[in-house]
Amino acid sequence: MSNPRRILLADADAYFVACARLADPTLADVEQLIVGGRSDRGVVTSASYACRPFGVRAGMPMAVARRLCPDATVVSVSREEIQRRHDMVAAVLQRFAPEVVAASVDEFYLDMSGTERLYGGETLAVTAARIREAVREETEISLSIGGGAGKTVAKMAASLAKPGGVHVVAGGEEGTFMRRFAVAEIPFVGPVFAESLARRGVRTVEQALRIDQATLGHWVGESRARWLYQRLRGVDDSPLREEAKNRSLGRGRTFAFDHTEMETLRSELLRLVTELGPTLRSEGVRAGTVALTVRDGDFTDRRAQRALPDAVRSDRAIYRAALELLSKLRTDRAAPTRAMTLTLSHLHPDGAPRQLALFGSDAAADPEREERLSDAVDRLRARHGAGAVLPARVVGARPDEQTSRFGPPRKG
DNA sequence: TCTGGGGTCCTAGGACCC
DNA sequence: TCTGGGGTCCTAGGACCC
């Protein structure tokens, strides 16, 4: 048998709150700090530890958080700041581990297998503590680090280490370690899965260990049973880096009010296109499929998608396809719209040969000309700021934003 | 309490092909 | 005329993650 793997999960403590304080030093002494969206209809992205005794948690509706913790200061953080700090942390981690994989914006898996000699035989916990200290010194971000033979155990160990600690599960102890948890605490066991087990009286790992795999298979299906059976015993051979099969890019927005006017929805859709199109092009890909999801006022999510005969990359081509989807969704059900998300998938490298449609779906459209136009707009924005060029309909729909949109171009 | 925004993966039915 | 099984693609919906 080969040596067990040595996996660490480094998880940033209240990451968005930390970024908010670093971006705005006046927040450094504000103990009760909540990061969330600007909208009153948003949720908590991250809450400082001082807010947590009040019951404030990530994902909680902002209205509830304000009621629980009325003295808290609520701020938002730019995506750029979040990404910048993420890159800084990653750079430090890469000095310590041969393989570092970002699992999300505030979590990194490190494969420390085979580094025993490199670290002079010190324990994994000691190495983890040194990594924690180096990241704190160089980036001012506090990590909690969990360790073990697989990703699941490492992640659950990190939850015990929080905030700002290290917890490493010794090789061979994984099974014992798991026995202290509820099944719902295992990553990827969500509320629905947990409830289907709870209905059979199984809530804790201890209880689940008494169920044989065939019975679990009857309850939740064979593949999930096999998966759970292993996780319950601390067994997890999954590789650090899982190949994403169908990558996608999306942009969405929850509106301040539910919208019923098609004209308003069209201009909101155009806004999403003008945000998403540049991202698509900067990634150097085309999209083969366009999907639109609307959330109705009653919280019903409905989705329409279309595979395109030619993969697209211009704003106009994306907008044309998305508008058809919007019309379809509105025809199916004319309910007020609370939120809208535009998603592009089946992404191909831009250089890949395009399928040439024998019969163009729109005789008036000239794809190449439209792509050159989008490229030109991207260049203008890069030079003069994101607000420099906006479609007329978007500007017209938001008179309150016109002054800032049309302010003097930044020197650059 | 009243529910964000960014994603990935899975399932299931229907169309279509061999 | 009535019948098969497998494979792939598309679409829609949903679970789950941070």
PDB file of N, CA, C and O in Angstrom, chain A residues 216-253:
ATOM      1  N   LEU A 216     -28.138   1.595   2.263  1.00  0.00           N
ATOM      2  CA  LEU A 216     -27.959   2.998   1.863  1.00  0.00           C
ATOM      3  C   LEU A 216     -28.315   3.173   0.383  1.00  0.00           C
ATOM      4  O   LEU A 216     -28.946   4.155  -0.004  1.00  0.00           O
ATOM      5  N   GLY A 217     -27.925   2.180  -0.420  1.00  0.00           N
ATOM      6  CA  GLY A 217     -28.210   2.232  -1.849  1.00  0.00           C
ATOM      7  C   GLY A 217     -29.707   2.272  -2.121  1.00  0.00           C
ATOM      8  O   GLY A 217     -30.166   2.980  -3.008  1.00  0.00           O
ATOM      9  N   HIS A 218     -30.466   1.497  -1.352  1.00  0.00           N
ATOM     10  CA  HIS A 218     -31.928   1.526  -1.490  1.00  0.00           C
ATOM     11  C   HIS A 218     -32.478   2.911  -1.184  1.00  0.00           C
ATOM     12  O   HIS A 218     -33.422   3.380  -1.801  1.00  0.00           O
ATOM     13  N   TRP A 219     -31.877   3.535  -0.190  1.00  0.00           N
ATOM     14  CA  TRP A 219     -32.406   4.824   0.273  1.00  0.00           C
ATOM     15  C   TRP A 219     -32.090   5.966  -0.689  1.00  0.00           C
ATOM     16  O   TRP A 219     -32.943   6.775  -1.003  1.00  0.00           O
ATOM     17  N   VAL A 220     -30.821   6.045  -1.102  1.00  0.00           N
ATOM     18  CA  VAL A 220     -30.390   7.276  -1.797  1.00  0.00           C
ATOM     19  C   VAL A 220     -29.808   7.009  -3.184  1.00  0.00           C
ATOM     20  O   VAL A 220     -29.323   7.935  -3.834  1.00  0.00           O
ATOM     21  N   GLY A 221     -29.877   5.748  -3.646  1.00  0.00           N
ATOM     22  CA  GLY A 221     -29.292   5.426  -4.950  1.00  0.00           C
ATOM     23  C   GLY A 221     -27.859   4.938  -4.789  1.00  0.00           C
ATOM     24  O   GLY A 221     -27.161   5.322  -3.850  1.00  0.00           O
ATOM     25  N   GLU A 222     -27.461   4.082  -5.718  1.00  0.00           N
ATOM     26  CA  GLU A 222     -26.203   3.355  -5.552  1.00  0.00           C
ATOM     27  C   GLU A 222     -24.973   4.267  -5.536  1.00  0.00           C
ATOM     28  O   GLU A 222     -24.083   4.120  -4.705  1.00  0.00           O
ATOM     29  N   SER A 223     -24.923   5.222  -6.448  1.00  0.00           N
ATOM     30  CA  SER A 223     -23.687   6.004  -6.570  1.00  0.00           C
ATOM     31  C   SER A 223     -23.507   6.920  -5.350  1.00  0.00           C
ATOM     32  O   SER A 223     -22.407   7.073  -4.834  1.00  0.00           O
ATOM     33  N   ARG A 224     -24.611   7.510  -4.883  1.00  0.00           N
ATOM     34  CA  ARG A 224     -24.470   8.355  -3.694  1.00  0.00           C
ATOM     35  C   ARG A 224     -24.195   7.525  -2.444  1.00  0.00           C
ATOM     36  O   ARG A 224     -23.511   7.960  -1.520  1.00  0.00           O
ATOM     37  N   ALA A 225     -24.756   6.311  -2.424  1.00  0.00           N
ATOM     38  CA  ALA A 225     -24.501   5.419  -1.285  1.00  0.00           C
ATOM     39  C   ALA A 225     -23.018   5.063  -1.206  1.00  0.00           C
ATOM     40  O   ALA A 225     -22.421   5.071  -0.127  1.00  0.00           O
ATOM     41  N   ARG A 226     -22.434   4.749  -2.366  1.00  0.00           N
ATOM     42  CA  ARG A 226     -21.019   4.392  -2.400  1.00  0.00           C
ATOM     43  C   ARG A 226     -20.172   5.573  -1.919  1.00  0.00           C
ATOM     44  O   ARG A 226     -19.251   5.441  -1.133  1.00  0.00           O
ATOM     45  N   TRP A 227     -20.529   6.737  -2.429  1.00  0.00           N
ATOM     46  CA  TRP A 227     -19.822   7.966  -2.058  1.00  0.00           C
ATOM     47  C   TRP A 227     -19.900   8.187  -0.541  1.00  0.00           C
ATOM     48  O   TRP A 227     -18.886   8.417   0.119  1.00  0.00           O
ATOM     49  N   LEU A 228     -21.124   8.099   0.013  1.00  0.00           N
ATOM     50  CA  LEU A 228     -21.322   8.373   1.443  1.00  0.00           C
ATOM     51  C   LEU A 228     -20.633   7.320   2.308  1.00  0.00           C
ATOM     52  O   LEU A 228     -20.020   7.658   3.328  1.00  0.00           O
ATOM     53  N   TYR A 229     -20.732   6.066   1.872  1.00  0.00           N
ATOM     54  CA  TYR A 229     -20.141   4.969   2.631  1.00  0.00           C
ATOM     55  C   TYR A 229     -18.652   5.241   2.878  1.00  0.00           C
ATOM     56  O   TYR A 229     -18.136   5.029   3.966  1.00  0.00           O
ATOM     57  N   GLN A 230     -17.977   5.711   1.858  1.00  0.00           N
ATOM     58  CA  GLN A 230     -16.550   6.013   1.997  1.00  0.00           C
ATOM     59  C   GLN A 230     -16.305   7.238   2.875  1.00  0.00           C
ATOM     60  O   GLN A 230     -15.456   7.227   3.762  1.00  0.00           O
ATOM     61  N   ARG A 231     -17.070   8.316   2.635  1.00  0.00           N
ATOM     62  CA  ARG A 231     -16.853   9.538   3.412  1.00  0.00           C
ATOM     63  C   ARG A 231     -17.083   9.317   4.898  1.00  0.00           C
ATOM     64  O   ARG A 231     -16.370   9.862   5.735  1.00  0.00           O
ATOM     65  N   LEU A 232     -18.091   8.504   5.241  1.00  0.00           N
ATOM     66  CA  LEU A 232     -18.398   8.218   6.652  1.00  0.00           C
ATOM     67  C   LEU A 232     -17.192   7.607   7.357  1.00  0.00           C
ATOM     68  O   LEU A 232     -17.010   7.774   8.558  1.00  0.00           O
ATOM     69  N   ARG A 233     -16.366   6.878   6.581  1.00  0.00           N
ATOM     70  CA  ARG A 233     -15.202   6.189   7.141  1.00  0.00           C
ATOM     71  C   ARG A 233     -13.923   6.987   6.946  1.00  0.00           C
ATOM     72  O   ARG A 233     -12.820   6.471   7.145  1.00  0.00           O
ATOM     73  N   GLY A 234     -14.066   8.222   6.490  1.00  0.00           N
ATOM     74  CA  GLY A 234     -12.893   9.077   6.309  1.00  0.00           C
ATOM     75  C   GLY A 234     -12.092   8.742   5.077  1.00  0.00           C
ATOM     76  O   GLY A 234     -10.938   9.152   4.951  1.00  0.00           O
ATOM     77  N   VAL A 235     -12.677   7.972   4.151  1.00  0.00           N
ATOM     78  CA  VAL A 235     -11.981   7.583   2.924  1.00  0.00           C
ATOM     79  C   VAL A 235     -12.352   8.560   1.807  1.00  0.00           C
ATOM     80  O   VAL A 235     -13.532   8.801   1.544  1.00  0.00           O
ATOM     81  N   ASP A 236     -11.333   9.146   1.176  1.00  0.00           N
ATOM     82  CA  ASP A 236     -11.587  10.111   0.094  1.00  0.00           C
ATOM     83  C   ASP A 236     -10.351  10.184  -0.799  1.00  0.00           C
ATOM     84  O   ASP A 236      -9.362  10.828  -0.465  1.00  0.00           O
ATOM     85  N   ASP A 237     -10.427   9.494  -1.937  1.00  0.00           N
ATOM     86  CA  ASP A 237      -9.290   9.456  -2.862  1.00  0.00           C
ATOM     87  C   ASP A 237      -9.405  10.499  -3.961  1.00  0.00           C
ATOM     88  O   ASP A 237      -8.620  10.485  -4.907  1.00  0.00           O
ATOM     89  N   SER A 238     -10.396  11.389  -3.869  1.00  0.00           N
ATOM     90  CA  SER A 238     -10.613  12.303  -4.996  1.00  0.00           C
ATOM     91  C   SER A 238      -9.406  13.215  -5.189  1.00  0.00           C
ATOM     92  O   SER A 238      -8.787  13.666  -4.223  1.00  0.00           O
ATOM     93  N   PRO A 239      -9.046  13.445  -6.454  1.00  0.00           N
ATOM     94  CA  PRO A 239      -7.875  14.272  -6.746  1.00  0.00           C
ATOM     95  C   PRO A 239      -8.120  15.732  -6.362  1.00  0.00           C
ATOM     96  O   PRO A 239      -9.264  16.188  -6.316  1.00  0.00           O
ATOM     97  N   LEU A 240      -7.026  16.440  -6.071  1.00  0.00           N
ATOM     98  CA  LEU A 240      -7.149  17.841  -5.691  1.00  0.00           C
ATOM     99  C   LEU A 240      -7.814  18.648  -6.783  1.00  0.00           C
ATOM    100  O   LEU A 240      -8.694  19.459  -6.543  1.00  0.00           O
ATOM    101  N   ARG A 241      -7.347  18.412  -7.998  1.00  0.00           N
ATOM    102  CA  ARG A 241      -7.849  19.212  -9.112  1.00  0.00           C
ATOM    103  C   ARG A 241      -8.794  18.354  -9.932  1.00  0.00           C
ATOM    104  O   ARG A 241      -8.390  17.373 -10.529  1.00  0.00           O
ATOM    105  N   GLU A 242     -10.064  18.697  -9.918  1.00  0.00           N
ATOM    106  CA  GLU A 242     -11.028  17.966 -10.729  1.00  0.00           C
ATOM    107  C   GLU A 242     -11.232  18.740 -12.021  1.00  0.00           C
ATOM    108  O   GLU A 242     -11.486  19.933 -11.998  1.00  0.00           O
ATOM    109  N   GLU A 243     -11.111  18.024 -13.127  1.00  0.00           N
ATOM    110  CA  GLU A 243     -11.283  18.669 -14.424  1.00  0.00           C
ATOM    111  C   GLU A 243     -12.736  19.110 -14.585  1.00  0.00           C
ATOM    112  O   GLU A 243     -13.652  18.307 -14.485  1.00  0.00           O
ATOM    113  N   ALA A 244     -12.927  20.388 -14.824  1.00  0.00           N
ATOM    114  CA  ALA A 244     -14.282  20.868 -15.083  1.00  0.00           C
ATOM    115  C   ALA A 244     -14.651  20.488 -16.511  1.00  0.00           C
ATOM    116  O   ALA A 244     -13.904  20.740 -17.439  1.00  0.00           O
ATOM    117  N   LYS A 245     -15.811  19.821 -16.656  1.00  0.00           N
ATOM    118  CA  LYS A 245     -16.184  19.345 -17.976  1.00  0.00           C
ATOM    119  C   LYS A 245     -16.883  20.432 -18.788  1.00  0.00           C
ATOM    120  O   LYS A 245     -16.641  20.599 -19.963  1.00  0.00           O
ATOM    121  N   ASN A 246     -17.769  21.115 -18.145  1.00  0.00           N
ATOM    122  CA  ASN A 246     -18.549  22.100 -18.881  1.00  0.00           C
ATOM    123  C   ASN A 246     -18.482  23.443 -18.168  1.00  0.00           C
ATOM    124  O   ASN A 246     -19.364  23.797 -17.398  1.00  0.00           O
ATOM    125  N   ARG A 247     -17.426  24.163 -18.462  1.00  0.00           N
ATOM    126  CA  ARG A 247     -17.272  25.447 -17.819  1.00  0.00           C
ATOM    127  C   ARG A 247     -18.327  26.421 -18.303  1.00  0.00           C
ATOM    128  O   ARG A 247     -18.814  26.316 -19.413  1.00  0.00           O
ATOM    129  N   SER A 248     -18.660  27.388 -17.469  1.00  0.00           N
ATOM    130  CA  SER A 248     -19.622  28.397 -17.889  1.00  0.00           C
ATOM    131  C   SER A 248     -19.255  29.736 -17.258  1.00  0.00           C
ATOM    132  O   SER A 248     -18.492  29.805 -16.295  1.00  0.00           O
ATOM    133  N   LEU A 249     -19.784  30.792 -17.852  1.00  0.00           N
ATOM    134  CA  LEU A 249     -19.605  32.144 -17.327  1.00  0.00           C
ATOM    135  C   LEU A 249     -20.978  32.769 -17.213  1.00  0.00           C
ATOM    136  O   LEU A 249     -21.798  32.609 -18.117  1.00  0.00           O
ATOM    137  N   GLY A 250     -21.227  33.494 -16.121  1.00  0.00           N
ATOM    138  CA  GLY A 250     -22.548  34.086 -15.967  1.00  0.00           C
ATOM    139  C   GLY A 250     -22.515  35.412 -15.234  1.00  0.00           C
ATOM    140  O   GLY A 250     -21.543  35.735 -14.545  1.00  0.00           O
ATOM    141  N   ARG A 251     -23.568  36.191 -15.434  1.00  0.00           N
ATOM    142  CA  ARG A 251     -23.785  37.413 -14.673  1.00  0.00           C
ATOM    143  C   ARG A 251     -25.266  37.509 -14.346  1.00  0.00           C
ATOM    144  O   ARG A 251     -26.103  37.254 -15.197  1.00  0.00           O
ATOM    145  N   GLY A 252     -25.545  37.876 -13.103  1.00  0.00           N
ATOM    146  CA  GLY A 252     -26.943  37.984 -12.725  1.00  0.00           C
ATOM    147  C   GLY A 252     -27.187  39.185 -11.847  1.00  0.00           C
ATOM    148  O   GLY A 252     -26.230  39.792 -11.332  1.00  0.00           O
ATOM    149  N   ARG A 253     -28.446  39.552 -11.698  1.00  0.00           N
ATOM    150  CA  ARG A 253     -28.771  40.686 -10.847  1.00  0.00           C
ATOM    151  C   ARG A 253     -30.159  40.497 -10.261  1.00  0.00           C
ATOM    152  O   ARG A 253     -31.092  40.120 -10.967  1.00  0.00           O
TER     153      ARG A 253
END
